[in-house]
Coordinates of C-alpha atoms in Angstrom, one line a residue:
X4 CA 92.9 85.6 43.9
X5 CA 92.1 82.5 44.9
X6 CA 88.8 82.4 43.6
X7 CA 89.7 83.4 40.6
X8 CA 89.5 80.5 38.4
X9 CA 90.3 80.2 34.7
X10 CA 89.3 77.5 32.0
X11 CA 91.8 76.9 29.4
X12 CA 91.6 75.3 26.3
X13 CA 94.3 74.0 24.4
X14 CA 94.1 73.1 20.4
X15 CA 96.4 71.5 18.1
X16 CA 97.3 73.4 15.6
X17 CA 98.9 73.2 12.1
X18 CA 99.6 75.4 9.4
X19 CA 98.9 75.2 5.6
X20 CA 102.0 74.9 3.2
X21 CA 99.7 74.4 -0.3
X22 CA 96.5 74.0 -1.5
X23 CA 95.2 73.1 -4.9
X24 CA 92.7 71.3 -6.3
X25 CA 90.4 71.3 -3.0
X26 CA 93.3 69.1 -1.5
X27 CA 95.7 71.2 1.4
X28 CA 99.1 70.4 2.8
X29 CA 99.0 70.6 6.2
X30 CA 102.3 70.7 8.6
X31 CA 101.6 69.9 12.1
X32 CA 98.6 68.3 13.6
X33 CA 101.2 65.2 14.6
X34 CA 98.4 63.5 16.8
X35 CA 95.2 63.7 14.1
X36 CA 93.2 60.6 13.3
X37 CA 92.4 59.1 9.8
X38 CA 89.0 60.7 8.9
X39 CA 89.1 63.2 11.8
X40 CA 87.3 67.2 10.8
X41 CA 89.5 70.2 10.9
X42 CA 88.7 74.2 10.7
X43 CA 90.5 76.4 8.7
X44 CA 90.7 79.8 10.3
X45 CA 88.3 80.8 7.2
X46 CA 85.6 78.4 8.7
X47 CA 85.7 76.1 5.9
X48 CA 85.9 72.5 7.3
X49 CA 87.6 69.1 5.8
X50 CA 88.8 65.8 7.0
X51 CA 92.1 64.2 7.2
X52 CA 93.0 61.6 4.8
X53 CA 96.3 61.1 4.3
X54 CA 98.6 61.0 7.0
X55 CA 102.2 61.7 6.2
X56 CA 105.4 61.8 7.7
X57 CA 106.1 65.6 6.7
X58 CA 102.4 66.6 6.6
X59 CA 98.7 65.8 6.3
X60 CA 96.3 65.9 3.4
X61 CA 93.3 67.2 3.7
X62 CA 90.5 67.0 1.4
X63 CA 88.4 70.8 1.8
X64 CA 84.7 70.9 2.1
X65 CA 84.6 73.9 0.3
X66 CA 86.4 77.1 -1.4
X67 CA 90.3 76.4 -1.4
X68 CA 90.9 79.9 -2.6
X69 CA 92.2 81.8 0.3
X70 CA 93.4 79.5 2.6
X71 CA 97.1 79.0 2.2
X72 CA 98.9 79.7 5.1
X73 CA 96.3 79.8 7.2
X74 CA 96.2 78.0 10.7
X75 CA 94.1 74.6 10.5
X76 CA 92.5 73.4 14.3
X77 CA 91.5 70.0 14.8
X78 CA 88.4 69.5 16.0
X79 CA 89.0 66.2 18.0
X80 CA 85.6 64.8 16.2
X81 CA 85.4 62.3 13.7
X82 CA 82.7 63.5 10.5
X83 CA 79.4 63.3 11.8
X84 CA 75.4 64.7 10.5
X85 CA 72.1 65.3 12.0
X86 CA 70.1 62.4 12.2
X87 CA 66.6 62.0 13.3
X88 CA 62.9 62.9 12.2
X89 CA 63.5 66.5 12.5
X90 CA 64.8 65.9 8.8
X91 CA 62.0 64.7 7.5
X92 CA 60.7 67.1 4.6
X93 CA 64.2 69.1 4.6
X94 CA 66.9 68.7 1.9
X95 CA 70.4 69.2 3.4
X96 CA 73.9 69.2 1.8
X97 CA 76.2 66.3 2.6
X98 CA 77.0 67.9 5.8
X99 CA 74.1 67.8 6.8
X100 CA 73.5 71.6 6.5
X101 CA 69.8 72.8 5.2
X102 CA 69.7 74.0 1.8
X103 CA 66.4 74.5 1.2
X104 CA 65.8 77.7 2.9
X105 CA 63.4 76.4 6.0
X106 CA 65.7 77.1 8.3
X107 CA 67.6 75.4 10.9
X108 CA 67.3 72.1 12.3
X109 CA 64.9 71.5 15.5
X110 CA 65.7 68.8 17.9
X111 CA 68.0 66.0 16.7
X112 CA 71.0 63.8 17.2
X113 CA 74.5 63.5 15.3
X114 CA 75.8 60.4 13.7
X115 CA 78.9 59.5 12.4
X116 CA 79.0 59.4 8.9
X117 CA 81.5 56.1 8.5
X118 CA 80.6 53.3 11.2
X119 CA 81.2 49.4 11.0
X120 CA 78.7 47.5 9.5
X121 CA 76.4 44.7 11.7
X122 CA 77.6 41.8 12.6
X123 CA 76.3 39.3 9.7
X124 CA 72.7 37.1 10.7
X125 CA 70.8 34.4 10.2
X126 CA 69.0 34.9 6.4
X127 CA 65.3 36.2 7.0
X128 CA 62.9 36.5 4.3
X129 CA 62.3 39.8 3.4
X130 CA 59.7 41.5 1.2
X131 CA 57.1 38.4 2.1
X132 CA 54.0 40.7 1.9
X133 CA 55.5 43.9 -0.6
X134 CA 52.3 46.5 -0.9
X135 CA 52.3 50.0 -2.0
X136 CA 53.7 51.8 1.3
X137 CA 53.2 55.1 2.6
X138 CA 49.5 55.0 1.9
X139 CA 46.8 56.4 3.9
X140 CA 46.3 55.0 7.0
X141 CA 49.6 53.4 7.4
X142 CA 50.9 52.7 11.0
X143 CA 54.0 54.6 11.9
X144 CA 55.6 51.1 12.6
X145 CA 54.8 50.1 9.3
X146 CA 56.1 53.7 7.5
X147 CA 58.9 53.4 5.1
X148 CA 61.1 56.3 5.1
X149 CA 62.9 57.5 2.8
X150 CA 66.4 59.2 2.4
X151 CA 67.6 60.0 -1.4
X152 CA 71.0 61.0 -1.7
X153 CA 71.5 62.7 -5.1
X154 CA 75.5 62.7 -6.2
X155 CA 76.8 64.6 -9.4
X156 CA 73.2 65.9 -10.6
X157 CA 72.5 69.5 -11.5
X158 CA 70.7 71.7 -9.5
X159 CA 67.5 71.7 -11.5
X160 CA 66.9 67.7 -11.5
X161 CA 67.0 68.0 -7.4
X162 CA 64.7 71.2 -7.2
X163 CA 62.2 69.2 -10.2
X164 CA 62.3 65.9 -7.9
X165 CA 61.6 68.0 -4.5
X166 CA 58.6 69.7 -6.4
X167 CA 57.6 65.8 -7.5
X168 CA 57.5 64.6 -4.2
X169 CA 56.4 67.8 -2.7
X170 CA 52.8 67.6 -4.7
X171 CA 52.8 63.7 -3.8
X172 CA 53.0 64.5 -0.3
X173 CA 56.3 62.3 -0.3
X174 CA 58.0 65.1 1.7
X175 CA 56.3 64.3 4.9
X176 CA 58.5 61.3 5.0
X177 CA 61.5 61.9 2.9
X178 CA 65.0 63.2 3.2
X179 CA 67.1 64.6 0.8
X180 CA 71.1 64.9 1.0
X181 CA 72.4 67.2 -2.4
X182 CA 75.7 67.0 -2.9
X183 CA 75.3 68.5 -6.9
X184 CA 78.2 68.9 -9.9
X185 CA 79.2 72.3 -8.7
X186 CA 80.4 71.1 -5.3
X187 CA 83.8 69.9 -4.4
X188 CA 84.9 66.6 -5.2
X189 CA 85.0 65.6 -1.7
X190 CA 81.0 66.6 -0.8
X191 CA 80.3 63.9 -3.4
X192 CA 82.3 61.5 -1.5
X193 CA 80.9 62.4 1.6
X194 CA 77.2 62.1 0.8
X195 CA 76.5 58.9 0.5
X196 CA 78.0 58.5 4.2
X197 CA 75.8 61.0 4.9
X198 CA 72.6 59.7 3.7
X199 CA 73.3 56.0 5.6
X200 CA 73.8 57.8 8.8
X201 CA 70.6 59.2 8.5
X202 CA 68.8 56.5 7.3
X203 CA 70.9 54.1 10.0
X204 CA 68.7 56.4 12.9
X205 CA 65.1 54.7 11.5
X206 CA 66.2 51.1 11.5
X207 CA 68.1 51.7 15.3
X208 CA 64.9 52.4 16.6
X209 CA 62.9 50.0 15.1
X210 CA 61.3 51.6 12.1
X211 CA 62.2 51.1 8.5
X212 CA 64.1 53.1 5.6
X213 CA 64.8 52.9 2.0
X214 CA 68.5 54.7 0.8
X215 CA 68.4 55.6 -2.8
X216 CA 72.3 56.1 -4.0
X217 CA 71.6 58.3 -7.3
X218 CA 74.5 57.4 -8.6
X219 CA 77.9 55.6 -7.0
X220 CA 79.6 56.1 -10.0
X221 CA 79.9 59.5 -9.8
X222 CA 80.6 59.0 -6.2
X223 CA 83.8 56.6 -7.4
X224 CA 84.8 59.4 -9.8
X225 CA 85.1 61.9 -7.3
X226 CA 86.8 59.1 -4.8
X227 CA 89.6 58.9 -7.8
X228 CA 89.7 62.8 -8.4
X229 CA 91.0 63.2 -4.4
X230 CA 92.9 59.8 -4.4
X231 CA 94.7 61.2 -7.4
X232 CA 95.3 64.6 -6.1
X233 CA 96.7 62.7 -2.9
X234 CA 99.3 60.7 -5.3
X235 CA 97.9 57.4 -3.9
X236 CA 98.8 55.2 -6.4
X237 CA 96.2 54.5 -9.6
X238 CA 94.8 50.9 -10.5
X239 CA 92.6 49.8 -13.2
X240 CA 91.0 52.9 -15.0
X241 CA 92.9 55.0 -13.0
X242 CA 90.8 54.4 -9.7
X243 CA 92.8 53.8 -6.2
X244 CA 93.0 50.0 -5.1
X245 CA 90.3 50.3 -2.4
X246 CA 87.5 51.9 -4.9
X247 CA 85.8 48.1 -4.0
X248 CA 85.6 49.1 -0.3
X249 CA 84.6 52.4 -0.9
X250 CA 81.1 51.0 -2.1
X251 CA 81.1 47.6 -0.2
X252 CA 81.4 49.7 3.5
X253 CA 78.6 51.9 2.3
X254 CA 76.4 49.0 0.8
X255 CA 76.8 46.4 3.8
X256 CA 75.7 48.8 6.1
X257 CA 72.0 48.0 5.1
X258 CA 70.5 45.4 7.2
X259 CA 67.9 43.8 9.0
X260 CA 68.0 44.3 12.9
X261 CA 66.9 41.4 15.1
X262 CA 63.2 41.4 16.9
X263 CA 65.2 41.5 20.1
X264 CA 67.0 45.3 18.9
X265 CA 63.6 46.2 17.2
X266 CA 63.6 44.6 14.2
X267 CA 63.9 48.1 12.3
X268 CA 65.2 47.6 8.7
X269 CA 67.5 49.7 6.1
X270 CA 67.5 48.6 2.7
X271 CA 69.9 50.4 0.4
X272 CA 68.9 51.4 -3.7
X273 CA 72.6 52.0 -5.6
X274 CA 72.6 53.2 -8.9
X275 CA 75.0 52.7 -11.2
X276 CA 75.6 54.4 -14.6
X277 CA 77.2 52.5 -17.3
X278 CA 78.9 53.5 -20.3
X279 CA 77.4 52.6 -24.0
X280 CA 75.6 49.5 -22.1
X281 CA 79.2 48.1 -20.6
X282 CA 77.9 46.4 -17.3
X283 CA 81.3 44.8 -17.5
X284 CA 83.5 47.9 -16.6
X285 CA 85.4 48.4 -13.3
X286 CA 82.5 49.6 -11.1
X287 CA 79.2 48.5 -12.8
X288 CA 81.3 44.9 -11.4
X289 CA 82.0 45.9 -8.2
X290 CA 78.6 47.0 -7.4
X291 CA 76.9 44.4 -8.9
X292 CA 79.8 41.7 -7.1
X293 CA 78.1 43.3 -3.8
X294 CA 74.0 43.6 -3.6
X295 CA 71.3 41.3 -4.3
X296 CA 70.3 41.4 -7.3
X297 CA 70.1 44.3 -10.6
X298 CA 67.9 46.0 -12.7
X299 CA 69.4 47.0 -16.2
X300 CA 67.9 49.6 -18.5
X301 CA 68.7 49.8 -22.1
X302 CA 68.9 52.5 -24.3
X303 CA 67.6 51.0 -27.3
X304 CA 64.1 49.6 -25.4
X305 CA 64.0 53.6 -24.2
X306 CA 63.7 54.5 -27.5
X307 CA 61.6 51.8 -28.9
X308 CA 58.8 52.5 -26.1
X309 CA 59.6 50.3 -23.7
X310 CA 59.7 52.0 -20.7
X311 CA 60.9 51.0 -18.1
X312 CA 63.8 49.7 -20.4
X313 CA 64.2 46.8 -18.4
X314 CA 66.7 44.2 -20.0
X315 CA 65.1 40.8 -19.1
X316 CA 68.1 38.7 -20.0
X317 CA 70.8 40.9 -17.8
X318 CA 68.4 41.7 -15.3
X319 CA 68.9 39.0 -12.2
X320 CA 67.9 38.1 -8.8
X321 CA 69.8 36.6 -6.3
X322 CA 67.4 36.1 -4.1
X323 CA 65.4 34.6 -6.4
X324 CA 61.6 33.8 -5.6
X325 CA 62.4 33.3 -2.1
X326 CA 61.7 37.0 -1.6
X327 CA 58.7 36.7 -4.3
X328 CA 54.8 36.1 -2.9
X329 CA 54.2 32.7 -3.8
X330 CA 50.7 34.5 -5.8
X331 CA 53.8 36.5 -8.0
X332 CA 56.2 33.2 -7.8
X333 CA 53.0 31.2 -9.7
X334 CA 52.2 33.8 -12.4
X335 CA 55.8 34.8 -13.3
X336 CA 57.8 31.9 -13.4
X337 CA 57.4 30.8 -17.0
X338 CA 57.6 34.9 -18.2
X339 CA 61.4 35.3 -18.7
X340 CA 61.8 32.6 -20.2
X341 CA 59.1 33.2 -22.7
X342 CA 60.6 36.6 -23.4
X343 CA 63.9 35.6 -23.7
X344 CA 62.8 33.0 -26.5
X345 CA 60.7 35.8 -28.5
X346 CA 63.5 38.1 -28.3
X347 CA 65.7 35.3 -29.8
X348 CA 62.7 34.0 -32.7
X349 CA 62.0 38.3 -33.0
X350 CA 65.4 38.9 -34.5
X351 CA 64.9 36.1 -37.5
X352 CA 61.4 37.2 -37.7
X353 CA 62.7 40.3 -39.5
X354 CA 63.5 38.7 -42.3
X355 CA 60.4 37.9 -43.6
X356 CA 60.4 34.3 -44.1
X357 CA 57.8 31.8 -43.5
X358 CA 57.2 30.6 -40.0
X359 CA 55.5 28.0 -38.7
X360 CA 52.5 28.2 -36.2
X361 CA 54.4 27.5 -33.0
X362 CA 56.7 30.3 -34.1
X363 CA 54.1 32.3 -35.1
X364 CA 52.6 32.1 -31.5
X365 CA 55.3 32.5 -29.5
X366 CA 55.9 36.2 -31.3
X367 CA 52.4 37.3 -30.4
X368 CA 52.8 36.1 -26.5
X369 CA 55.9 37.6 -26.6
X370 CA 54.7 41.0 -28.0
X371 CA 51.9 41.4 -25.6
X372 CA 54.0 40.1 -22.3
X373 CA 56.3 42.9 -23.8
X374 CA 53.7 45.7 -23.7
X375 CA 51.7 44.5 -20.5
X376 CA 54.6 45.5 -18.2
X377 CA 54.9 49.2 -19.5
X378 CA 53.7 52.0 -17.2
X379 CA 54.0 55.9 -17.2
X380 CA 56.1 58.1 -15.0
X381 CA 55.2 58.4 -11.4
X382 CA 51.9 55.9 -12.1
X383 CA 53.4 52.8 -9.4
X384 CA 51.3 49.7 -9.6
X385 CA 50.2 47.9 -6.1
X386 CA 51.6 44.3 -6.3
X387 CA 47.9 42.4 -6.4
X388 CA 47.3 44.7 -9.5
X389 CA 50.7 43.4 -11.1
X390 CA 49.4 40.0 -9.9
X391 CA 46.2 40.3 -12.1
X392 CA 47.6 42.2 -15.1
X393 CA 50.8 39.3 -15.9
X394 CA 48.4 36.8 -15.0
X395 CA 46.1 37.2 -17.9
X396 CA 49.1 37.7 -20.0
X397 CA 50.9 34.4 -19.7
X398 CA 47.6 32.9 -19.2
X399 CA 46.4 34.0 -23.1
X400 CA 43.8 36.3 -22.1
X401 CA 45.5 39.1 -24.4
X402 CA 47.3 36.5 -27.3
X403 CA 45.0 38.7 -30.0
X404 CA 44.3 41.8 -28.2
X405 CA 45.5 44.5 -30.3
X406 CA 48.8 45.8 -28.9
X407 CA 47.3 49.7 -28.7
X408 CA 44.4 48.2 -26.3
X409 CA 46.2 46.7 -24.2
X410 CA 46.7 49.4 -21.5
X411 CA 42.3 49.7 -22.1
X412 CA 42.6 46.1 -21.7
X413 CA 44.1 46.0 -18.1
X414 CA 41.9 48.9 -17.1
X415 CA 39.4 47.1 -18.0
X416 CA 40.4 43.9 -16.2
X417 CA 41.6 45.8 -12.9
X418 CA 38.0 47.5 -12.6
X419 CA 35.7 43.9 -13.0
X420 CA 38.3 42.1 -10.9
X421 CA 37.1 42.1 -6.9
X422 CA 39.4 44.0 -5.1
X423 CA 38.7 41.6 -1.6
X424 CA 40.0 39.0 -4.9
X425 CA 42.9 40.9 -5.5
X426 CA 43.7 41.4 -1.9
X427 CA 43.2 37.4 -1.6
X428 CA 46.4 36.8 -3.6
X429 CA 48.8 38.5 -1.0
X430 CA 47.9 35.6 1.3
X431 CA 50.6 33.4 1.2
X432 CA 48.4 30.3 0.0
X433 CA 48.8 31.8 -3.3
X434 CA 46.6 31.0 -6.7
X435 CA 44.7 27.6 -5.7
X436 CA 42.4 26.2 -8.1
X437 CA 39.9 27.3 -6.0
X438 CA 40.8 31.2 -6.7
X439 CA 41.9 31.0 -10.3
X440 CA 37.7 30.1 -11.3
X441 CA 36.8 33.6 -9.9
X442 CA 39.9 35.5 -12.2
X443 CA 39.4 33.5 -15.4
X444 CA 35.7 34.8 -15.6
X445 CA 36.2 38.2 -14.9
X446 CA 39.2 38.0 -17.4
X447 CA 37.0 36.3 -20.0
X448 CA 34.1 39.0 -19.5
X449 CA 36.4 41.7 -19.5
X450 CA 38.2 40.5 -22.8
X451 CA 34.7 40.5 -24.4
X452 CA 34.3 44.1 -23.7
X453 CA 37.1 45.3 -24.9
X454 CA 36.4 43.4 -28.0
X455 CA 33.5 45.0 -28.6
X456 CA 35.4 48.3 -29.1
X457 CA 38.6 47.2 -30.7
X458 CA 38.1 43.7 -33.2
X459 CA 41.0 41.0 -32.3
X460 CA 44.4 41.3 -34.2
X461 CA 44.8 38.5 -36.4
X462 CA 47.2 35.5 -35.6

């Protein structure tokens, strides 16, 4: 007998009172943490979020059909994922659980989904040399990897995109966290989480990684739906008080790491969905309040061709040209502020009155630095390309190309160009005067061929 030795294991227990609307009623569990798991005797998991003096809530990760009354076990963990580049290629649910039928996981780590953000640096300048990554021949230290967390889509738009990047050969360096419209409320939450701890791995060991957030707003929606059902109480449109630090925990999260720790990066994508154009509602503010910069697309541009549907005018940097080469920095500068006066001069244009030459001119710049910038689907442009293409627009190389040549017209330009030219222009001496002789010929030779096809629009 007295070798006999027995291990015992003691769990807290508590017991389910109600259930409804993915949100149970838990009585017991007097010693559970804020955000710790749990395990229904079903097997269906959730974490504890409101901590009462009669009970708990707790949000379900899953069916809430049949578990009333049932026994709920804490787990003694707070939420945690997989993490590591055994991910790579797969596409997981916010858990962290493979859904795309490749089976299980090989060797990783775990990460906790909610951790505090680095400590806040010294400014570096980012972006310095931006080129087309992931191509041939990169070095692994040079790899960007990518994790895109879809929130709130169907099914079909995540099985379309994994087929996308699947025939790009994008897998090989992607992950993709799910968490669709036919999954509870509290996946959605959870997935964003999800996708940083992931992503957090790359930059810890010195490599870098891109998080797209497609979209935060339906994140927030399902952050109100649970808040709601857990009678916190409701601010402006309805969302809790802390729907602010719901995104700014997630968002500050990205960051550069030192060259002592590595110098690994994360750089985090949000998207944000806005209603009939309104960049000025509740979230659309928050999020914008928080990162860098924005992009806004319109509606209207969609549907008048431009695509991308960039609005120039609500579309800012705060960063500015500091994160710009100073090649793009040269070329750009004047653009926005060209486009912003055609767009003004276009809309009293339309009624057909006499205008002068000056007025005149600045339409047709700003009709051709309007088309230049337009691009297909899935057809990304390397930045010395970009360099050569807006440099002959604001440069009048195109003034009375005929708008349906100008896509020949910077084919044309792109293929008599050098490339060791174009490659010359991520050097951070920028466009001397020097460089710019070599350009303007090609541009001026190139222009003459196109013209021979196509005869110049008149002024």
């Amino acid at each position: 007998m007295t070798k006999f030795y027995t291990n015992f294991q003691v769990d807290e227990i508590g017991r389910v009172v109600s259930v409804g609307d993915g949100i149970a009623r838990v009585y017991g569990l007097n010693e559970i943490q804020e955000g710790e798991m749990v395990e229904f005797a079903s097997g269906v998991k959730g974490i504890a979020l409101n901590l009462e003096n009669e009970n708990v809530g707790i949000v379900v990760f899953g069916s809430d059909t049949a578990i009333k009354g049932d026994l709920v076990k804490r787990t003694g963990s707070i939420v945690d994922v997989p993490a590591g580049k055994a991910m790579l290629g797969r596409v997981v649910d916010a858990l962290g659980v493979p859904i795309d039928g490749k089976g299980a996981l090989s060797d990783h780590e775990r990460r906790r989904v909610e951790v505090k953000a680095p400590g806040i640096i010294e400014p570096i300048d980012t972006i310095l040399n931006q080129k087309q990554m992931n191509s041939r021949g990169t070095n692994e230290s040079e790899t960007l990897y990518c994790v895109y967390v879809a929130i709130g889509q169907k099914r079909s738009t995540v099985a379309q995109l994994v087929q996308i990047l699947s025939e790009a050969n994008a897998l090989e360096y992607s992950i993709l966290v799910a968490a669709t419209a036919s999954d509870p409320a509290p996946l959605q939450f959870l997935a964003p989480y999800s996708g940083c701890a992931m992503g957090e791995y790359f930059r810890d060991n010195g490599m870098h990684a891109l998080i797209i957030y497609d979209d935060l707003s339906k994140q927030a929606v399902a952050y109100r739906q649970m808040s709601l059902l857990l009678r916190r109480p409701p601010g402006r449109e309805a969302f809790p008080g802390d729907v602010l630090y719901l995104h700014s925990r997630l968002l500050e999260r990205a960051a550069k790491r030192s060259d002592q720790t590595g110098a690994g990066s994360s750089t985090a994508l949000p998207v944000i969905e806005t209603q009939a154009g309104d960049v000025s509602a509740y979230i659309p503010t928050n999020v914008i309040s928080i990162t860098d910069g924005q992009i806004c697309l319109e509606t209207k541009l969609f549907y008048r061709g431009i695509r991308p549907a960039i609005n120039v005018g609500l579309s800012v940097s705060r960063v500015g040209s500091a994160a710009q080469l100073k090649a793009m920095k040269q070329v750009c500068g004047s653009s926005k502020l060209e486009l912003a006066q055609y767009r003004e001069v276009a809309a009293f244009a339309q009624f057909g009155s006499d205008l002068d030459a000056a007025t005149q001119a600045l339409l047709n710049r700003g009709a051709r630095l309007t088309e230049v910038p337009k691009q297909p689907q899935y057809e990304p442009l390397p930045i010395e390309k970009q360099i050569v293409v807006i440099y002959a627009a604001v440069n009048g190389f195109c003034d009375r190309m005929p708008l349906d040549r100008i896509s020949q017209y910077e084919k044309a330009i792109l293929s008599t160009i050098n490339p060791e030219l174009q490659k010359s222009f991520l050097e951070k001496g920028g466009l001397t005067n020097e460089r710019k002789m070599e350009p303007d010929a090609s541009l001026k030779e190139s222009t003459l061929s196109v013209k021979k096809v196509a005869p110049y629009s008149q002024m």
